[in-house]
Amino acid sequence: NGTILRCSNTKELLEKHLKATGGKVLTRFPPEPNGYLHIGHAKAMFVDFGLAKERGGGCYLRYDDTNPEAEKKEYIDHIEEIVRWMGWEPFKITYASDYFQDLYELAVELIRRGHAYVDHQTPDEIKEYREKKMNSPWRDRPVAESLKLFEEMKQGLIDEGKATLRMKQDMQSDNFNMYDLIAYRIKFTPHPHAGDKWCIYPSYDYAHCTVDSLENITHSLCTLEFETRRASYYWLLHALDLYQPYVWEYSRLNVSNNVLSKRKLNRLVTEKWVDGWDDPRLLTLAGLRRRGVTSTAINAFVRGMGITRSDCSLIRFDRLEYHIREELNRTAARAMVVLQPLKVVITNLENGSILDLDAKKWPEAQADEASAFYKVPFSNIVYIEQSDFRLKDSKDYYGLAPGKSVLLRYAYPIKCTDVILADDNETVLEIRAEYDASKKSKPKGVLHWVAQPSPGVNPLNVEVRLFDKLFLSENPAELDDWLADLNPHSKVVIPSAYAVPELRNAVVGDTFQFERLGYFAVDKDSTPEKLVFNRTVTLRDSYKS
Ligand code: ATP
Ligand code: MG
Ligand code: MG
């Protein structure tokens, strides 16, 4: 007891600190395990881990686990996994709760020094008194009384809500965050990491700075909303004669047409507005990963924004899309998939004759590299997109129309010779066409397509999921009824698209460019019978309204 408090002069504190760090930069990334991490946390990690890495130091992954009600083992496990997926290696993994005993002893010391008192005001009273800059009636109770009551709080002898430990800060300050912030509260809730050992839990304001200090953090980096809490941060360390880290703030990231606050994400997930924390429409890191976005693209996006204090923090989603395309264009194999198949019968190709053609797999591959191509069957039954056929041709239209020719990419030009319509005289059931085996004709339009691999056998059937912005407004977090702003068409499922046989062996996480449709990733919902693909991003910016 008391070992932490022995040094009480600055020089001694600094020497002790330097001995612990060896003069190296030590930072921490302190997520609360009350949800999955999101793209805002990618920025925080870039700042915290990035600075330490750049300086040859280390960054703690520290679970800021002081609110047992909201925290879960599932989140703890996920956070560690996703931090590594983002490419960061924690110097050490710690928990604020690892320090509960130290923090408790420090609290006792704080009371002894006359800097904290046990209070009995209700939350409403605390609020009212703060607004009026009035002291709590318990503020000046004797130290011995507070010590005794704090001990009783710890032993579970006082009911939840009947007492708190408050720091005796400055009720006359201009800073609202100096009005005797709560240091400890009673909660008869077991803790996901500390078990049922404690029924008093420290607050963020009490625990964050003390743990930063105990871990010898050199630079404590956080988002700007904590700026007003800096005074309290230093007040407490000063009151306890503890080493003081350097605190520095940066602006919080927000992305258009989506929400990032974990409280909101939690509602979306638990009320099933989306399909879990890793729904590809969410900007959680798990959602982005499932959608096919790589950590490299996310980090490039964060780096591109810069780390500033300015509050230009609503970043358009298409800035992220740019980095995603940039990467997937280099790394995703090409393939062909038809989302809404329209049957084309090639009348001058014999039923049963299959031509084995080469299609380009990689964008910049050399023609002589075998791995640069995949085999694609061409037969007398070919499917094109319904949207690539029109009954009425026009000048600026490059798709197929009666009498018109298009090139089937990697195969042949075809010319539409006949159209089979349904009884409504509008719905196109089937197209008849002739192919140009000589490839002499050079049509302007080039289409993707998928053919029957053998007579009577349909092409590979896959499910494709297309995503659009999750919210209609740019900044839904601002709206009172933000849930009413959800885009009803944010997810479109195409249960049976046709794919080239090459895709048969794709596995979860593989990414592809489906020609003319965008970049896609294999989803975890895939089964041996049926692959499911998520569209990561379209080929060009389709985000403009
Ligand atoms: P939320 O409102 O999403 O719960 P939080 O700040 O409570 O956010 P934590 O898990 O406590 O979430 O955050 C861990 C670290 O990540 C903190 O340093 C926090 O400042 C930072 N962080 C959280 N959200 C963002 C964001 N949108 N942009 C940048 N940094 C963020
Ligand atoms: Mg937090
Ligand atoms: Mg939070």
Coordinates of C-alpha atoms and ligand atoms in Angstrom, one line a residue:
N1 CA 0.0 0.0 0.0
G2 CA 1.2 3.5 -0.9
T3 CA 4.0 2.4 -3.2
I4 CA 2.5 4.3 -6.1
L5 CA 2.5 7.5 -4.0
R6 CA 6.0 7.5 -2.7
C7 CA 7.5 9.9 -5.2
S8 CA 6.2 13.4 -4.8
N9 CA 8.5 15.7 -6.5
T10 CA 8.7 16.4 -10.2
K11 CA 12.3 15.3 -10.8
E12 CA 11.7 12.0 -9.1
L13 CA 8.5 11.5 -11.0
L14 CA 10.2 12.2 -14.3
E15 CA 13.1 9.9 -13.5
K16 CA 10.8 7.1 -12.5
H17 CA 8.8 7.6 -15.7
L18 CA 11.9 7.6 -17.9
K19 CA 13.2 4.5 -16.2
A20 CA 10.0 2.8 -17.1
T21 CA 9.8 3.9 -20.7
G22 CA 13.5 4.0 -21.5
G23 CA 12.8 7.4 -23.1
K24 CA 10.5 5.8 -25.7
V25 CA 7.2 7.1 -26.9
L26 CA 4.3 5.1 -25.3
T27 CA 0.8 5.6 -26.4
R28 CA -2.5 3.7 -25.9
F29 CA -5.6 2.9 -27.9
P30 CA -8.3 2.8 -25.3
P31 CA -11.6 1.4 -26.7
E32 CA -14.5 0.6 -24.4
P33 CA -15.6 -2.9 -25.2
N34 CA -19.2 -2.0 -25.6
G35 CA -19.5 -2.6 -29.3
Y36 CA -17.5 -3.4 -32.5
L37 CA -14.9 -0.9 -33.7
H38 CA -15.8 1.4 -36.6
I39 CA -14.0 3.5 -39.1
G40 CA -13.6 6.3 -36.6
H41 CA -11.5 3.9 -34.5
A42 CA -9.4 3.2 -37.6
K43 CA -8.4 6.9 -37.4
A44 CA -7.8 6.6 -33.6
M45 CA -5.6 3.6 -34.2
F46 CA -3.8 5.3 -37.0
V47 CA -3.0 8.2 -34.5
D48 CA -2.2 6.0 -31.5
F49 CA -0.4 3.0 -33.0
G50 CA 0.9 5.1 -35.9
L51 CA 2.7 7.7 -33.8
A52 CA 4.3 5.0 -31.6
K53 CA 5.4 3.1 -34.7
E54 CA 6.8 6.2 -36.4
R55 CA 8.9 7.0 -33.2
G56 CA 10.0 3.4 -32.5
G57 CA 7.9 3.3 -29.4
G58 CA 4.9 1.1 -28.4
C59 CA 1.2 1.4 -28.2
Y60 CA -1.0 -0.4 -25.6
L61 CA -4.3 -1.8 -26.6
R62 CA -6.1 -0.9 -23.4
Y63 CA -9.7 -1.9 -22.8
D64 CA -11.4 1.0 -21.1
D65 CA -13.7 -1.3 -19.3
T66 CA -15.2 0.7 -16.5
N67 CA -18.9 0.3 -17.4
P68 CA -19.7 -3.4 -16.8
E69 CA -23.4 -3.2 -17.9
A70 CA -22.5 -2.3 -21.5
E71 CA -19.4 -4.4 -21.9
K72 CA -19.1 -8.0 -23.2
K73 CA -16.5 -10.7 -23.8
E74 CA -17.6 -10.9 -27.4
Y75 CA -16.6 -7.2 -27.9
I76 CA -13.2 -7.7 -26.1
D77 CA -12.4 -10.7 -28.4
H78 CA -13.5 -8.9 -31.5
I79 CA -11.5 -5.8 -30.7
E80 CA -8.2 -7.6 -30.4
E81 CA -8.8 -9.5 -33.6
I82 CA -9.8 -6.4 -35.6
V83 CA -6.9 -4.4 -34.3
R84 CA -4.5 -7.0 -35.7
W85 CA -6.5 -7.1 -38.9
M86 CA -6.0 -3.4 -39.3
G87 CA -2.2 -4.1 -39.2
W88 CA -1.4 -3.0 -35.7
E89 CA 0.6 -4.9 -33.2
P90 CA -0.2 -4.0 -29.5
F91 CA 2.9 -3.4 -27.3
K92 CA 0.8 -4.9 -24.5
I93 CA -2.8 -5.7 -24.0
T94 CA -4.2 -4.3 -20.8
Y95 CA -7.5 -3.6 -19.1
A96 CA -8.4 -0.6 -17.0
S97 CA -9.9 -3.2 -14.7
D98 CA -6.5 -4.7 -14.2
Y99 CA -5.8 -1.6 -12.1
F100 CA -9.0 -1.6 -10.0
Q101 CA -7.0 -2.4 -6.9
D102 CA -4.5 0.4 -7.5
L103 CA -7.3 2.8 -8.4
Y104 CA -9.1 1.9 -5.3
E105 CA -6.0 2.6 -3.2
L106 CA -5.5 5.9 -4.9
A107 CA -9.1 6.8 -4.2
V108 CA -8.6 6.2 -0.5
E109 CA -5.5 8.4 -0.7
L110 CA -7.4 11.1 -2.5
I111 CA -10.0 11.1 0.3
R112 CA -7.3 11.2 2.9
R113 CA -5.7 14.2 1.2
G114 CA -9.1 16.0 1.4
H115 CA -9.7 15.9 -2.4
A116 CA -12.7 13.6 -2.5
Y117 CA -15.9 12.9 -0.6
V118 CA -18.7 10.5 -0.5
D119 CA -21.8 12.1 -1.8
H120 CA -25.5 11.1 -1.6
Q121 CA -27.1 13.5 -4.1
T122 CA -29.3 12.0 -6.8
P123 CA -28.3 12.5 -10.5
D124 CA -31.0 15.2 -10.7
E125 CA -29.7 17.0 -7.7
I126 CA -26.2 16.8 -9.0
K127 CA -27.3 18.3 -12.2
E128 CA -29.2 21.1 -10.5
Y129 CA -26.4 22.0 -8.1
R130 CA -23.9 22.0 -10.9
E131 CA -26.1 24.4 -12.9
K132 CA -26.3 26.7 -9.9
K133 CA -22.6 26.3 -9.1
M134 CA -23.7 25.1 -5.6
N135 CA -21.8 22.7 -3.4
S136 CA -23.3 19.4 -2.4
P137 CA -24.3 19.4 1.3
W138 CA -21.9 16.5 1.8
R139 CA -18.9 18.2 0.2
D140 CA -17.4 19.3 3.5
R141 CA -18.1 16.2 5.6
P142 CA -15.1 15.0 7.6
V143 CA -12.5 12.9 5.9
A144 CA -12.9 10.0 8.3
E145 CA -16.6 9.9 7.5
S146 CA -15.9 9.6 3.7
L147 CA -13.3 7.0 4.3
K148 CA -15.7 4.9 6.3
L149 CA -18.5 5.3 3.8
F150 CA -16.2 4.5 0.9
E151 CA -15.2 1.3 2.6
E152 CA -18.9 0.5 3.1
M153 CA -19.5 1.2 -0.6
K154 CA -16.8 -1.2 -1.5
Q155 CA -18.1 -3.9 0.8
G156 CA -21.5 -3.8 -0.8
L157 CA -23.2 -2.4 2.3
I158 CA -24.7 0.6 0.5
D159 CA -27.4 0.3 -2.2
E160 CA -26.9 1.2 -5.8
G161 CA -27.5 4.9 -6.3
K162 CA -27.3 5.8 -2.7
A163 CA -23.7 7.0 -2.7
T164 CA -20.9 8.1 -5.1
L165 CA -17.4 9.2 -4.5
R166 CA -16.9 12.7 -5.9
M167 CA -13.7 14.6 -6.6
K168 CA -13.5 17.9 -4.8
Q169 CA -12.6 20.0 -7.8
D170 CA -13.8 23.5 -8.5
M171 CA -17.6 24.2 -8.3
Q172 CA -16.9 27.9 -9.3
S173 CA -14.9 27.0 -12.5
D174 CA -15.9 28.1 -16.0
N175 CA -15.4 24.6 -17.0
F176 CA -18.4 22.4 -16.4
N177 CA -16.1 19.4 -16.3
M178 CA -14.6 20.6 -13.1
Y179 CA -17.8 20.5 -11.1
D180 CA -16.8 17.7 -8.7
L181 CA -16.9 14.8 -11.3
I182 CA -17.9 11.4 -10.0
A183 CA -14.9 9.1 -9.3
Y184 CA -16.8 6.0 -8.2
R185 CA -20.3 4.6 -8.3
I186 CA -21.9 1.5 -6.9
K187 CA -23.0 -1.1 -9.4
F188 CA -24.0 -4.6 -8.4
T189 CA -23.1 -5.9 -11.8
P190 CA -20.4 -8.5 -12.5
H191 CA -17.6 -7.4 -14.8
P192 CA -16.7 -9.2 -18.0
H193 CA -13.0 -9.1 -17.1
A194 CA -12.8 -8.6 -13.4
G195 CA -15.6 -11.0 -12.5
D196 CA -17.7 -10.3 -9.4
K197 CA -14.9 -9.0 -7.2
W198 CA -16.1 -5.4 -7.3
C199 CA -19.3 -3.6 -6.7
I200 CA -17.8 -0.1 -7.0
Y201 CA -16.5 1.0 -10.4
P202 CA -14.4 4.0 -11.3
S203 CA -15.7 6.5 -13.8
Y204 CA -13.9 7.4 -17.1
D205 CA -12.8 10.7 -15.6
Y206 CA -11.2 9.0 -12.7
A207 CA -9.7 5.9 -14.4
H208 CA -8.5 7.3 -17.7
C209 CA -5.8 9.6 -16.5
T210 CA -4.7 7.5 -13.6
V211 CA -4.2 4.4 -15.8
D212 CA -2.5 6.5 -18.4
S213 CA -0.1 7.6 -15.7
L214 CA 0.4 4.1 -14.2
E215 CA 1.2 2.8 -17.7
N216 CA 3.7 5.6 -18.2
I217 CA 1.9 6.8 -21.4
T218 CA 4.0 9.6 -22.9
H219 CA 1.3 10.9 -25.3
S220 CA -2.3 10.5 -24.5
L221 CA -4.2 11.2 -27.7
C222 CA -7.9 11.6 -27.8
T223 CA -10.7 13.2 -29.8
L224 CA -11.7 16.8 -29.3
E225 CA -14.8 16.3 -27.2
F226 CA -12.4 15.4 -24.4
E227 CA -10.7 18.7 -24.5
T228 CA -12.8 20.2 -21.7
R229 CA -11.9 17.2 -19.6
R230 CA -8.2 17.9 -19.8
A231 CA -8.4 20.2 -16.7
S232 CA -9.9 17.3 -14.6
Y233 CA -7.3 14.9 -16.1
Y234 CA -4.4 17.0 -14.8
W235 CA -6.2 18.0 -11.6
L236 CA -6.5 14.4 -10.5
L237 CA -2.9 13.5 -11.4
H238 CA -1.7 16.6 -9.6
A239 CA -3.8 15.9 -6.5
L240 CA -2.2 12.4 -6.3
D241 CA 1.3 13.5 -7.2
L242 CA 1.3 11.2 -10.2
Y243 CA 3.3 11.4 -13.4
Q244 CA 1.4 13.5 -16.0
P245 CA 1.3 12.3 -19.6
Y246 CA 1.1 14.9 -22.5
V247 CA -2.5 15.1 -23.7
W248 CA -3.3 16.0 -27.2
E249 CA -6.6 16.1 -29.1
Y250 CA -7.6 15.6 -32.7
S251 CA -10.9 15.8 -34.6
R252 CA -13.4 13.0 -34.6
L253 CA -14.2 11.3 -37.9
N254 CA -17.7 11.2 -39.2
V255 CA -18.7 9.8 -42.6
S256 CA -21.7 10.9 -44.7
N257 CA -25.0 9.0 -44.8
N258 CA -24.0 6.8 -41.9
V259 CA -23.7 6.8 -38.1
L260 CA -20.6 5.9 -36.1
S261 CA -21.6 6.3 -32.5
K262 CA -21.6 2.9 -30.8
R263 CA -24.9 3.8 -29.0
K264 CA -26.5 4.2 -32.4
L265 CA -24.8 1.2 -33.9
N266 CA -26.0 -0.8 -31.0
R267 CA -29.6 0.1 -31.7
L268 CA -29.3 -0.7 -35.3
V269 CA -28.0 -4.1 -34.4
T270 CA -30.1 -5.1 -31.5
E271 CA -33.4 -3.8 -33.1
K272 CA -32.4 -5.6 -36.2
W273 CA -32.5 -2.7 -38.6
V274 CA -29.3 -4.3 -40.0
D275 CA -27.9 -7.8 -40.1
G276 CA -25.5 -7.8 -37.2
W277 CA -22.4 -5.7 -36.3
D278 CA -20.7 -6.9 -39.5
D279 CA -23.5 -5.9 -41.8
P280 CA -21.7 -4.7 -44.9
R281 CA -23.7 -1.4 -44.9
L282 CA -22.3 -0.4 -41.6
L283 CA -19.0 1.4 -41.2
T284 CA -17.9 -1.0 -38.6
L285 CA -14.5 -2.4 -39.5
A286 CA -16.1 -5.9 -39.4
G287 CA -18.8 -4.6 -41.8
L288 CA -16.3 -3.1 -44.2
R289 CA -14.2 -6.2 -44.1
R290 CA -17.3 -8.3 -44.9
R291 CA -18.1 -6.0 -47.7
G292 CA -14.7 -6.6 -49.2
V293 CA -12.8 -3.5 -48.1
T294 CA -9.2 -4.1 -47.1
S295 CA -7.4 -2.6 -44.1
T296 CA -4.9 -1.2 -46.5
A297 CA -7.6 0.9 -48.2
I298 CA -9.0 2.0 -44.8
N299 CA -5.6 3.1 -43.7
A300 CA -5.0 4.9 -46.9
F301 CA -8.3 6.7 -46.5
V302 CA -7.4 7.7 -42.9
R303 CA -3.9 8.8 -43.9
G304 CA -5.3 10.9 -46.8
M305 CA -7.5 12.9 -44.4
G306 CA -4.7 13.9 -42.2
I307 CA -4.7 14.2 -38.5
T308 CA -5.9 17.7 -37.6
R309 CA -7.8 19.6 -34.9
S310 CA -10.0 21.3 -37.4
D311 CA -13.6 20.1 -37.4
C312 CA -14.2 19.4 -41.1
S313 CA -15.1 16.0 -39.9
L314 CA -18.1 14.9 -42.1
I315 CA -16.2 13.1 -44.7
R316 CA -18.0 12.0 -47.8
F317 CA -18.2 8.2 -48.3
D318 CA -17.0 8.5 -51.9
R319 CA -13.5 9.4 -50.5
L320 CA -13.3 6.0 -49.0
E321 CA -14.7 4.4 -52.2
Y322 CA -11.8 6.1 -54.1
H323 CA -9.3 4.2 -52.0
I324 CA -11.2 1.0 -52.3
R325 CA -11.2 1.1 -56.1
E326 CA -7.6 2.2 -56.2
E327 CA -6.6 -1.0 -54.4
L328 CA -9.1 -3.5 -55.8
N329 CA -8.3 -2.4 -59.3
R330 CA -4.8 -3.8 -58.7
T331 CA -5.7 -6.9 -56.6
A332 CA -9.1 -8.2 -57.7
A333 CA -9.3 -10.9 -60.4
R334 CA -11.7 -10.2 -63.2
A335 CA -14.8 -12.4 -63.8
M336 CA -18.2 -12.2 -65.5
V337 CA -21.5 -12.4 -63.8
V338 CA -25.0 -11.5 -65.2
L339 CA -27.3 -10.2 -62.6
Q340 CA -30.6 -10.2 -64.5
P341 CA -30.1 -12.8 -67.2
L342 CA -31.8 -12.4 -70.7
K343 CA -31.4 -15.5 -72.8
V344 CA -29.8 -15.1 -76.2
V345 CA -29.9 -18.1 -78.6
I346 CA -27.1 -18.0 -81.2
T347 CA -28.8 -19.6 -84.2
N348 CA -25.6 -20.1 -86.3
L349 CA -23.8 -22.1 -83.6
E350 CA -24.7 -25.7 -83.3
N351 CA -26.4 -26.9 -80.1
G352 CA -23.8 -28.8 -78.2
S353 CA -20.7 -27.1 -79.6
I354 CA -18.8 -25.5 -76.8
L355 CA -16.0 -23.1 -77.6
D356 CA -13.4 -22.8 -74.8
L357 CA -12.3 -19.1 -74.8
D358 CA -9.7 -17.2 -72.8
A359 CA -10.9 -14.3 -70.7
K360 CA -8.6 -11.9 -68.9
K361 CA -8.2 -12.5 -65.3
W362 CA -5.8 -9.7 -64.3
P363 CA -5.9 -6.2 -65.6
E364 CA -2.3 -5.7 -66.6
A365 CA -1.4 -9.2 -67.3
Q366 CA 0.8 -10.1 -70.3
A367 CA -0.8 -12.1 -73.0
D368 CA 1.8 -14.9 -72.7
E369 CA 1.3 -15.6 -69.0
A370 CA -1.0 -18.6 -68.6
S371 CA -2.2 -17.4 -65.2
A372 CA -3.3 -14.2 -66.8
F373 CA -6.4 -15.9 -68.2
Y374 CA -9.3 -18.1 -67.2
K375 CA -11.3 -20.4 -69.4
V376 CA -14.8 -19.3 -70.3
P377 CA -17.2 -21.5 -72.3
F378 CA -19.1 -20.0 -75.2
S379 CA -22.1 -21.9 -76.6
N380 CA -25.3 -21.4 -78.5
I381 CA -27.1 -20.2 -75.3
V382 CA -25.7 -17.0 -73.9
Y383 CA -27.1 -14.7 -71.2
I384 CA -26.7 -11.0 -71.2
E385 CA -28.2 -8.4 -68.8
Q386 CA -31.8 -7.5 -69.4
S387 CA -30.7 -3.9 -69.1
D388 CA -28.3 -4.4 -72.1
F389 CA -31.2 -4.9 -74.5
R390 CA -33.8 -2.4 -75.8
L391 CA -36.5 -2.8 -78.3
K392 CA -35.9 0.8 -79.5
D393 CA -32.4 1.7 -80.5
S394 CA -31.0 5.2 -80.2
K395 CA -27.8 7.0 -81.2
D396 CA -26.2 7.2 -77.8
Y397 CA -27.1 3.6 -76.9
Y398 CA -24.4 0.9 -77.2
G399 CA -26.3 -2.1 -76.0
L400 CA -28.2 -4.7 -78.1
A401 CA -31.4 -3.9 -80.1
P402 CA -33.2 -5.5 -83.0
G403 CA -30.9 -5.6 -86.0
K404 CA -27.9 -4.2 -84.0
S405 CA -24.5 -5.8 -83.1
V406 CA -22.5 -5.8 -79.9
L407 CA -19.3 -7.5 -78.9
L408 CA -19.5 -10.1 -76.3
R409 CA -16.2 -9.4 -74.4
Y410 CA -13.5 -12.0 -75.0
A411 CA -15.8 -13.8 -77.5
Y412 CA -17.5 -12.7 -80.7
P413 CA -19.7 -9.9 -82.1
I414 CA -23.3 -11.0 -82.2
K415 CA -26.2 -9.4 -84.2
C416 CA -29.8 -9.5 -82.9
T417 CA -31.9 -11.1 -85.6
D418 CA -35.2 -11.8 -83.8
V419 CA -36.9 -11.0 -80.5
I420 CA -39.4 -13.3 -78.8
L421 CA -42.0 -11.3 -76.8
A422 CA -44.5 -12.3 -74.2
D423 CA -48.2 -11.9 -74.8
D424 CA -48.1 -8.4 -73.5
N425 CA -46.0 -7.5 -76.5
E426 CA -43.5 -5.8 -74.2
T427 CA -41.7 -8.3 -72.0
V428 CA -38.7 -9.7 -73.8
L429 CA -38.5 -13.5 -73.3
E430 CA -35.6 -14.4 -75.5
I431 CA -33.3 -13.0 -78.2
R432 CA -32.2 -14.7 -81.4
A433 CA -28.8 -13.7 -82.7
E434 CA -26.0 -14.7 -85.1
Y435 CA -22.4 -14.6 -84.1
D436 CA -19.6 -13.4 -86.3
A437 CA -17.0 -16.2 -86.2
S438 CA -14.6 -14.1 -88.3
K439 CA -14.8 -11.2 -85.8
K440 CA -14.7 -8.8 -88.8
S441 CA -17.5 -6.6 -87.5
K442 CA -16.4 -4.0 -84.9
P443 CA -19.5 -3.0 -82.8
K444 CA -19.1 -0.1 -80.4
G445 CA -20.9 -1.7 -77.5
V446 CA -19.1 -4.4 -75.4
L447 CA -21.1 -6.5 -73.1
H448 CA -20.4 -9.0 -70.3
W449 CA -22.1 -12.3 -70.7
V450 CA -22.3 -15.9 -69.4
A451 CA -23.0 -19.0 -71.5
Q452 CA -24.5 -22.4 -70.8
P453 CA -21.4 -24.6 -70.0
S454 CA -23.0 -27.6 -71.7
P455 CA -26.3 -28.4 -73.3
G456 CA -29.3 -28.3 -70.9
V457 CA -27.1 -27.2 -68.0
N458 CA -27.6 -23.7 -66.6
P459 CA -24.7 -21.5 -65.7
L460 CA -23.4 -21.4 -62.1
N461 CA -26.0 -19.8 -59.9
V462 CA -24.9 -17.3 -57.3
E463 CA -26.6 -14.8 -55.0
V464 CA -25.5 -11.2 -55.3
R465 CA -26.1 -8.4 -52.7
L466 CA -26.0 -4.8 -53.8
F467 CA -25.7 -2.0 -51.2
D468 CA -26.5 1.6 -51.2
K469 CA -26.1 4.3 -48.5
L470 CA -27.6 3.3 -45.2
F471 CA -29.2 6.7 -44.5
L472 CA -30.8 9.2 -46.9
S473 CA -29.5 12.3 -45.2
E474 CA -25.8 13.3 -45.2
N475 CA -25.7 13.6 -41.4
P476 CA -28.4 11.4 -39.9
A477 CA -26.8 11.6 -36.4
E478 CA -28.2 15.2 -36.3
L479 CA -31.8 14.1 -36.7
D480 CA -34.1 13.6 -33.8
D481 CA -35.7 10.6 -35.5
W482 CA -32.6 9.3 -37.2
L483 CA -34.0 5.8 -37.6
A484 CA -36.8 7.2 -39.9
D485 CA -34.0 8.3 -42.2
L486 CA -32.9 4.8 -43.0
N487 CA -32.7 4.2 -46.8
P488 CA -35.3 1.5 -47.5
H489 CA -33.3 0.4 -50.5
S490 CA -29.9 0.2 -48.9
K491 CA -29.7 -3.6 -49.6
V492 CA -30.9 -5.3 -52.8
V493 CA -30.6 -9.1 -53.0
I494 CA -30.4 -10.8 -56.3
P495 CA -31.0 -14.5 -55.5
S496 CA -30.0 -16.0 -58.8
A497 CA -27.4 -14.4 -60.9
Y498 CA -25.4 -16.3 -63.5
A499 CA -21.6 -16.6 -63.2
V500 CA -18.8 -18.0 -65.2
P501 CA -17.7 -21.5 -64.1
E502 CA -14.3 -20.0 -63.0
L503 CA -16.0 -18.5 -59.9
R504 CA -17.0 -22.0 -58.6
N505 CA -13.9 -22.3 -56.4
A506 CA -14.1 -18.8 -54.8
V507 CA -13.8 -18.8 -51.0
V508 CA -15.0 -16.4 -48.3
G509 CA -13.1 -13.1 -48.5
D510 CA -12.0 -13.5 -52.1
T511 CA -12.5 -10.3 -54.1
F512 CA -13.3 -9.9 -57.8
Q513 CA -14.1 -7.4 -60.4
F514 CA -17.3 -8.4 -62.1
E515 CA -16.9 -6.8 -65.5
R516 CA -19.0 -3.6 -65.8
L517 CA -20.7 -4.2 -62.4
G518 CA -18.1 -3.4 -59.8
Y519 CA -16.0 -5.1 -57.2
F520 CA -17.4 -8.0 -55.2
A521 CA -16.3 -10.1 -52.3
V522 CA -17.4 -13.6 -51.3
D523 CA -19.7 -13.4 -48.2
K524 CA -19.6 -15.6 -45.2
D525 CA -23.2 -16.7 -45.9
S526 CA -21.9 -18.7 -48.9
T527 CA -22.6 -22.5 -48.8
P528 CA -21.1 -25.3 -50.8
E529 CA -24.3 -25.2 -52.9
K530 CA -24.4 -21.5 -53.4
L531 CA -21.9 -18.7 -53.3
V532 CA -23.0 -15.2 -52.0
F533 CA -21.3 -12.1 -53.3
N534 CA -21.3 -8.6 -51.7
R535 CA -20.8 -5.6 -53.9
T536 CA -18.0 -3.7 -52.3
V537 CA -18.1 -0.7 -54.6
T538 CA -19.3 0.1 -58.1
L539 CA -16.7 0.7 -60.8
R540 CA -17.2 4.4 -61.1
D541 CA -18.5 7.0 -58.7
S542 CA -22.2 6.1 -58.6
Y543 CA -22.7 8.1 -55.5
K544 CA -23.6 11.4 -57.0
S545 CA -27.3 12.2 -56.6
Ligands
ATP1 P1 -18.5 6.0 -29.4 O1 -19.3 7.3 -29.4 O2 -18.5 5.4 -30.8 O3 -18.9 5.1 -28.3 P2 -16.1 6.4 -27.9 O4 -15.2 7.6 -28.0 O5 -16.9 6.3 -26.7 O6 -17.0 6.5 -29.2 P3 -14.2 4.4 -27.5 O7 -14.3 2.9 -27.8 O8 -14.2 4.8 -26.1 O9 -15.4 5.1 -28.3 O10 -13.0 5.0 -28.3 C1 -11.7 4.5 -28.3 C2 -10.8 5.6 -28.9 O11 -11.2 5.9 -30.3 C3 -10.9 6.9 -28.2 O12 -9.6 7.5 -28.1 C4 -11.8 7.7 -29.0 O13 -11.5 9.1 -28.9 C5 -11.5 7.2 -30.4 N1 -12.6 7.4 -31.3 C6 -13.9 7.0 -31.2 N2 -14.7 7.4 -32.2 C7 -13.9 8.1 -33.0 C8 -14.1 8.8 -34.3 N3 -15.3 8.8 -34.8 N4 -13.1 9.4 -34.8 C9 -11.9 9.4 -34.3 N5 -11.6 8.7 -33.1 C10 -12.6 8.1 -32.5
MG2 MG -14.7 6.0 -24.6
MG3 MG -18.7 5.5 -26.0

